[in-house]
Every structure is written in structure tokens, then in C-alpha cells.
Coordinates of N, CA and C in Angstrom, one line a residue:
M1 N -13.2 -41.8 45.9 CA -13.2 -42.4 47.2 C -13.2 -41.5 48.1
P2 N -13.4 -41.7 49.4 CA -14.2 -41.4 50.5 C -12.4 -40.4 50.8
K3 N -12.5 -39.0 51.2 CA -10.6 -38.3 51.6 C -10.6 -39.2 52.5
G4 N -9.9 -39.5 52.5 CA -9.0 -39.7 53.9 C -8.6 -41.6 54.3
M5 N -9.3 -42.0 53.2 CA -9.8 -43.5 53.4 C -8.2 -44.7 53.7
I6 N -8.1 -45.4 54.1 CA -6.8 -45.9 54.1 C -7.2 -47.1 54.5
L7 N -6.5 -48.5 53.9 CA -7.1 -50.1 54.5 C -6.4 -50.1 56.0
E8 N -7.6 -50.0 57.0 CA -7.1 -50.8 57.8 C -6.7 -51.7 58.6
H9 N -7.4 -52.9 57.7 CA -7.1 -54.1 58.2 C -7.3 -55.0 58.0
V10 N -6.8 -56.4 58.1 CA -7.4 -57.6 57.5 C -7.9 -57.9 58.6
S11 N -9.2 -59.4 58.1 CA -9.7 -59.2 59.5 C -9.8 -60.8 59.0
M12 N -9.9 -61.9 59.2 CA -10.2 -63.4 59.8 C -11.1 -63.9 60.9
V13 N -11.4 -64.6 60.7 CA -12.4 -65.8 61.4 C -11.3 -66.8 61.4
V14 N -11.3 -67.4 62.5 CA -10.3 -68.6 63.4 C -11.2 -70.0 64.1
N15 N -10.3 -70.4 64.3 CA -11.0 -71.7 65.2 C -11.1 -71.6 66.7
N16 N -9.8 -71.5 66.9 CA -9.5 -70.2 68.5 C -8.6 -69.3 68.8
R17 N -9.1 -68.3 68.9 CA -8.7 -67.1 69.1 C -7.2 -67.1 69.9
D18 N -7.3 -67.7 70.8 CA -5.8 -67.7 71.5 C -5.1 -68.5 71.3
E19 N -5.3 -69.7 70.3 CA -4.6 -70.6 69.6 C -3.9 -69.7 68.7
S20 N -4.7 -68.7 68.1 CA -4.3 -68.2 66.2 C -3.1 -66.9 67.3
I21 N -3.7 -66.1 69.4 CA -2.5 -65.0 68.9 C -1.1 -66.3 69.7
E22 N -1.6 -66.8 69.4 CA -0.3 -67.6 69.9 C 1.6 -67.7 68.7
F23 N -0.1 -68.7 67.9 CA 0.4 -68.1 66.7 C 1.3 -66.6 66.1
Y24 N 0.9 -66.3 65.8 CA 1.0 -64.6 65.3 C 2.1 -64.6 66.2
T25 N 1.4 -64.6 67.7 CA 2.8 -63.6 68.1 C 4.4 -64.2 68.3
K26 N 4.4 -65.4 68.2 CA 5.6 -66.4 68.6 C 6.1 -66.2 67.7
V27 N 5.1 -66.7 65.8 CA 5.8 -67.1 65.1 C 5.7 -66.5 64.0
M28 N 5.0 -65.4 63.9 CA 5.2 -64.2 63.7 C 5.3 -62.9 63.2
G29 N 5.9 -62.9 64.7 CA 6.3 -61.6 65.2 C 5.7 -60.1 65.7
F30 N 4.1 -60.8 65.4 CA 2.3 -59.9 65.5 C 2.7 -59.7 67.2
R31 N 2.1 -58.5 67.7 CA 2.3 -58.0 69.2 C 0.6 -57.8 69.4
V32 N -0.2 -58.1 70.7 CA -1.6 -57.4 70.9 C -1.6 -56.4 70.9
L33 N -2.6 -55.8 70.4 CA -3.5 -54.5 70.5 C -4.3 -54.3 71.3
R34 N -4.9 -55.3 71.2 CA -5.8 -55.3 72.7 C -7.2 -56.3 72.1
K35 N -7.8 -57.2 73.0 CA -8.7 -58.7 73.0 C -10.5 -57.5 73.9
Y36 N -11.3 -58.3 73.3 CA -12.8 -58.5 73.7 C -13.4 -58.9 73.2
E37 N -14.5 -59.2 73.7 CA -15.5 -60.3 73.6 C -16.8 -60.1 73.9
T38 N -18.5 -60.0 72.7 CA -19.1 -60.0 73.1 C -19.7 -61.4 73.3
N39 N -21.5 -61.1 73.4 CA -22.4 -62.0 73.3 C -22.2 -62.7 71.6
E40 N -21.1 -62.8 70.9 CA -21.3 -63.9 69.9 C -19.8 -64.5 69.4
Q41 N -18.8 -63.2 69.7 CA -17.7 -63.6 69.6 C -16.2 -63.8 70.5
R42 N -15.5 -63.7 70.6 CA -14.1 -63.4 71.2 C -13.1 -63.0 70.0
V43 N -12.5 -62.0 70.8 CA -11.8 -60.5 69.1 C -10.1 -59.9 69.5
A44 N -10.1 -60.8 69.2 CA -8.1 -59.5 69.4 C -8.1 -59.4 67.8
Y45 N -7.2 -57.7 68.7 CA -6.2 -57.0 67.2 C -4.8 -57.5 67.9
L46 N -4.3 -57.3 66.7 CA -2.9 -57.8 66.4 C -2.1 -56.5 65.5
Y47 N -0.7 -56.0 66.1 CA -0.5 -55.6 65.7 C 1.5 -55.8 65.1
L48 N 1.9 -55.7 64.0 CA 2.9 -55.9 63.1 C 3.7 -54.5 62.1
D49 N 4.2 -53.8 63.9 CA 4.8 -52.4 62.1 C 3.5 -51.3 62.9
D50 N 3.3 -51.4 61.8 CA 1.4 -50.1 62.2 C 0.7 -50.9 61.3
Q51 N 0.4 -52.1 60.9 CA -0.1 -53.5 60.3 C -1.3 -54.0 60.6
L52 N -2.6 -54.0 60.9 CA -2.9 -54.2 61.4 C -4.3 -56.2 61.4
L53 N -4.2 -56.8 62.2 CA -5.0 -58.4 62.0 C -5.9 -58.4 63.5
E54 N -7.1 -58.7 62.3 CA -8.3 -59.2 63.4 C -8.6 -60.3 63.8
L55 N -9.0 -60.8 64.0 CA -9.2 -62.3 64.8 C -10.0 -62.4 65.4
N56 N -11.2 -63.6 65.0 CA -12.4 -63.5 65.7 C -12.9 -64.9 65.9
E57 N -13.0 -65.2 66.0 CA -13.2 -66.8 66.7 C -14.8 -66.9 67.1
F58 N -15.8 -67.4 66.6 CA -17.2 -66.8 67.3 C -17.9 -67.8 67.3
Y59 N -18.6 -67.6 68.6 CA -19.4 -68.7 69.9 C -19.6 -70.0 68.2
A60 N -20.6 -69.7 67.6 CA -21.0 -70.4 67.0 C -21.1 -70.8 65.9
R61 N -20.2 -71.7 65.6 CA -19.4 -72.5 64.5 C -19.9 -72.7 63.2
D62 N -20.5 -72.1 62.5 CA -21.3 -71.9 61.8 C -21.1 -70.6 60.4
R63 N -19.6 -69.9 60.9 CA -19.2 -69.3 59.8 C -17.4 -70.1 58.8
P64 N -17.2 -69.6 57.7 CA -16.4 -69.9 57.3 C -14.9 -69.5 57.8
I65 N -14.2 -70.5 58.2 CA -12.7 -70.0 58.4 C -12.0 -69.2 57.6
G66 N -11.3 -68.4 57.6 CA -10.5 -67.2 56.5 C -11.4 -66.3 56.5
L67 N -10.9 -65.5 55.3 CA -11.5 -63.6 55.2 C -12.5 -64.0 55.7
A68 N -12.5 -62.2 56.7 CA -13.9 -62.5 56.9 C -14.1 -60.6 56.7
H69 N -13.4 -60.5 56.1 CA -13.8 -58.6 55.5 C -12.1 -58.3 55.9
L70 N -12.2 -56.6 55.1 CA -10.5 -56.1 54.6 C -11.3 -54.1 55.9
G71 N -10.8 -53.8 56.4 CA -11.2 -53.1 57.2 C -10.6 -51.4 56.4
F72 N -11.2 -51.0 56.3 CA -11.3 -49.3 55.9 C -11.3 -48.2 56.5
R73 N -11.0 -47.7 56.8 CA -11.2 -46.0 58.5 C -11.4 -45.4 57.4
V74 N -13.2 -44.8 57.6 CA -12.9 -43.2 56.5 C -12.9 -41.7 58.2
E75 N -12.8 -40.7 57.8 CA -12.8 -39.9 58.5 C -14.6 -39.0 58.6
D76 N -15.2 -39.9 57.8 CA -16.2 -39.4 57.4 C -17.6 -40.2 57.2
M77 N -17.7 -40.7 58.3 CA -18.7 -42.1 57.8 C -20.4 -41.4 57.5
D78 N -21.7 -40.5 57.4 CA -21.7 -40.5 56.0 C -21.5 -39.7 55.2
E79 N -20.4 -38.6 55.1 CA -19.9 -38.1 53.7 C -19.2 -39.8 52.7
A80 N -18.5 -40.5 53.7 CA -18.0 -42.4 52.5 C -19.2 -43.0 52.2
I81 N -20.2 -42.7 53.4 CA -21.9 -43.9 52.6 C -22.4 -42.9 51.8
A82 N -22.6 -42.0 51.8 CA -22.7 -41.4 50.6 C -21.9 -41.3 49.2
E83 N -20.7 -41.5 49.2 CA -19.3 -41.2 47.9 C -19.7 -42.9 47.1
F84 N -20.3 -43.7 48.6 CA -20.1 -45.2 48.0 C -21.4 -45.1 47.3
K85 N -22.4 -44.7 47.7 CA -24.0 -45.1 47.1 C -24.0 -44.2 45.9
K86 N -23.3 -43.3 45.5 CA -23.1 -43.3 44.5 C -22.5 -43.9 43.1
H87 N -21.5 -45.1 43.5 CA -21.4 -46.3 42.7 C -22.3 -47.1 42.7
G88 N -23.7 -47.1 43.2 CA -23.9 -48.2 43.0 C -24.1 -49.5 44.7
V89 N -23.6 -49.5 45.6 CA -23.6 -49.9 46.4 C -24.6 -50.0 47.5
E90 N -25.0 -50.8 48.1 CA -25.9 -51.0 48.8 C -25.6 -51.4 50.3
F91 N -25.2 -50.8 51.5 CA -25.1 -51.8 52.4 C -25.6 -51.8 53.5
Y92 N -25.6 -53.4 54.2 CA -26.4 -53.7 54.5 C -26.2 -53.6 56.2
S93 N -25.0 -53.2 56.5 CA -25.1 -52.6 58.1 C -25.2 -51.4 58.3
D94 N -25.0 -50.4 59.5 CA -24.8 -49.5 59.3 C -25.3 -49.2 61.5
F95 N -23.6 -49.7 61.7 CA -24.0 -48.9 63.2 C -22.8 -49.3 64.9
K96 N -22.8 -48.3 65.8 CA -21.8 -48.0 66.6 C -21.5 -49.6 67.7
L97 N -20.4 -49.2 67.6 CA -19.9 -50.5 68.6 C -18.8 -50.0 70.1
E98 N -19.1 -49.7 71.0 CA -18.0 -49.9 72.0 C -18.2 -50.8 73.5
P99 N -17.4 -51.5 72.2 CA -16.7 -52.7 73.0 C -15.8 -52.0 74.4
K100 N -16.0 -53.8 75.1 CA -15.4 -53.5 76.4 C -14.2 -54.3 76.8
I101 N -12.8 -53.2 75.9 CA -11.4 -53.7 75.7 C -10.7 -53.8 76.9
Y102 N -9.9 -55.0 76.5 CA -8.6 -55.4 77.8 C -7.6 -55.9 77.2
A103 N -5.9 -56.1 77.7 CA -5.6 -56.0 77.4 C -4.8 -55.5 75.7
T104 N -5.0 -53.8 76.4 CA -3.8 -53.6 75.7 C -2.8 -52.8 75.7
A105 N -2.1 -52.5 74.3 CA -0.7 -52.4 74.2 C -0.5 -50.7 74.8
D106 N 0.8 -50.1 75.0 CA 0.7 -49.2 75.0 C 2.0 -48.8 73.6
V107 N 0.9 -48.0 72.3 CA 1.4 -47.5 71.3 C 1.4 -46.6 70.8
T108 N 2.0 -45.7 69.8 CA 2.4 -43.7 69.6 C 2.1 -44.1 68.6
S109 N 1.9 -45.1 67.3 CA 1.2 -45.1 65.9 C -0.1 -44.5 66.3
E110 N -0.7 -43.3 65.2 CA -1.4 -42.5 65.1 C -2.7 -42.8 64.9
K111 N -2.5 -44.4 63.8 CA -2.7 -45.7 63.6 C -4.2 -46.7 64.5
L112 N -2.4 -46.7 65.5 CA -2.7 -47.8 66.2 C -3.2 -47.6 67.3
I113 N -3.5 -46.0 67.7 CA -4.2 -45.5 68.7 C -5.2 -45.8 68.3
R114 N -5.3 -45.0 67.4 CA -7.2 -44.9 67.3 C -8.1 -46.6 66.7
A115 N -6.7 -47.4 66.3 CA -7.4 -49.1 66.7 C -7.5 -49.7 68.2
L116 N -6.8 -49.0 68.3 CA -6.7 -49.2 70.5 C -8.3 -49.5 71.3
R117 N -8.4 -48.1 70.9 CA -9.8 -47.5 71.3 C -10.0 -46.3 71.5
P118 N -11.3 -46.1 70.7 CA -12.6 -44.8 70.5 C -11.9 -43.5 71.0
V119 N -11.1 -43.2 70.6 CA -10.6 -41.8 71.4 C -11.4 -40.7 71.0
R120 N -12.6 -40.2 69.8 CA -13.3 -38.6 69.6 C -14.4 -39.2 69.8
K121 N -15.1 -39.7 70.0 CA -16.6 -40.5 71.1 C -16.4 -41.8 71.6
P122 N -17.0 -42.2 72.3 CA -17.2 -43.7 73.0 C -17.5 -44.6 72.6
Y123 N -17.6 -44.8 71.2 CA -17.9 -45.6 70.5 C -17.1 -45.9 69.1
W124 N -17.4 -47.0 68.3 CA -16.8 -46.5 66.1 C -18.4 -46.8 66.3
R125 N -18.1 -46.1 65.0 CA -19.8 -46.6 64.2 C -18.6 -46.9 62.8
I126 N -20.0 -48.2 62.6 CA -19.3 -49.5 61.6 C -19.9 -49.4 60.5
A127 N -19.6 -49.9 59.2 CA -20.7 -50.2 58.3 C -20.2 -51.0 57.1
M128 N -21.3 -51.8 56.6 CA -20.8 -53.1 55.8 C -21.2 -53.0 54.2
F129 N -20.6 -53.6 53.8 CA -21.3 -53.9 52.6 C -20.3 -55.3 51.5
R130 N -20.9 -56.0 50.9 CA -20.0 -56.8 49.7 C -19.3 -56.1 48.6
E131 N -18.5 -56.3 48.3 CA -17.8 -56.1 47.3 C -18.6 -57.4 46.1
P132 N -18.0 -57.3 44.3 CA -18.9 -58.2 43.3 C -18.0 -59.1 43.7
N133 N -17.4 -59.8 44.4 CA -17.1 -60.8 45.1 C -17.3 -61.5 46.2
G134 N -18.4 -60.8 46.9 CA -18.9 -61.0 47.9 C -18.0 -61.4 49.2
V135 N -17.0 -60.8 49.0 CA -16.0 -59.8 49.6 C -16.6 -59.4 50.4
T136 N -16.6 -58.8 52.6 CA -17.1 -58.0 52.8 C -16.2 -57.2 53.4
I137 N -16.9 -55.8 53.1 CA -16.2 -54.2 53.3 C -15.8 -53.8 54.4
E138 N -15.7 -53.5 55.1 CA -16.0 -53.0 56.6 C -15.7 -51.1 56.5
L139 N -16.5 -50.4 56.8 CA -16.0 -49.0 56.5 C -15.9 -48.8 58.0
L140 N -14.3 -48.0 58.7 CA -14.7 -47.4 60.1 C -14.4 -45.7 60.3
E141 N -15.5 -45.6 61.3 CA -14.7 -43.9 61.2 C -14.4 -44.2 63.3
R142 N -12.9 -43.7 62.9 CA -12.6 -43.4 64.6 C -12.1 -42.6 64.6

């Protein structure tokens, strides 16, 4: 296991981001950390204490609703990738994300601050692989 790795968030594919935000904030007690859009999706990160939930509404309705991936934060992506490759893991994606973020929360938790917006660099580095059951594992260098 890469040193400093933590389970950072659980990601879900939803039918409607805003309806899901309404449910998770009003019924479940979450608060909005941040929201953004890309050419493919509308995303929201919600938090409850320092636990994170990512909601993804894809414009193309070709993804199953439900669990999308488990997100693990790592301190050094190159080290983490090398460590997982020692165990036969094959990565299918490795990229930099520079989201145009809005609707940000005022938070003080180190975990939430690092998930709110890039701090150390102008982007987050993300790499992905699938575990034996087909669930996507997302590594994030924040």
C-alpha cells in the first residue's frame, strides 16, 4: 500500500445532480463542497463531517446508476502507481484535471480543503484501474 493513502470519497452516477443534491442535503444532512461541469458531466462533491460523496450526472445516459468508483488520495502518484504495478495492477487512465469549480464551501478540515480545489499545483492528477470485481479504483494526487 502506498504510504499516506486514504479512502477519500465514494462516487455515484445519478440521474439528476441537482435532485440528488437536494436529497443528500435536506434528508441526509450533507453540505455542498463544490460543483462543476465538463463537456461530459455535471459533478458535485458533498461532505458530511469530513466524509466525501461525489455525484456525477452524465449528459450521455449510457452509464449505470449507482456506484461509480472508490477514490483514494495518495501523496505521490508515481510511487503509488509503481507500488500497485508490483501487484499486477494495470492502469487504464492517468490524467490531470483542472476543473472550473464554483459553489465552494468554507471549510477548515485538511481533507476537505484538498478536495475543494487544487492547492499544491493548478491541477489534480488522477489514475484509474479496476479491482477484480470490476469496480473502478481512482487514485488522486491532491
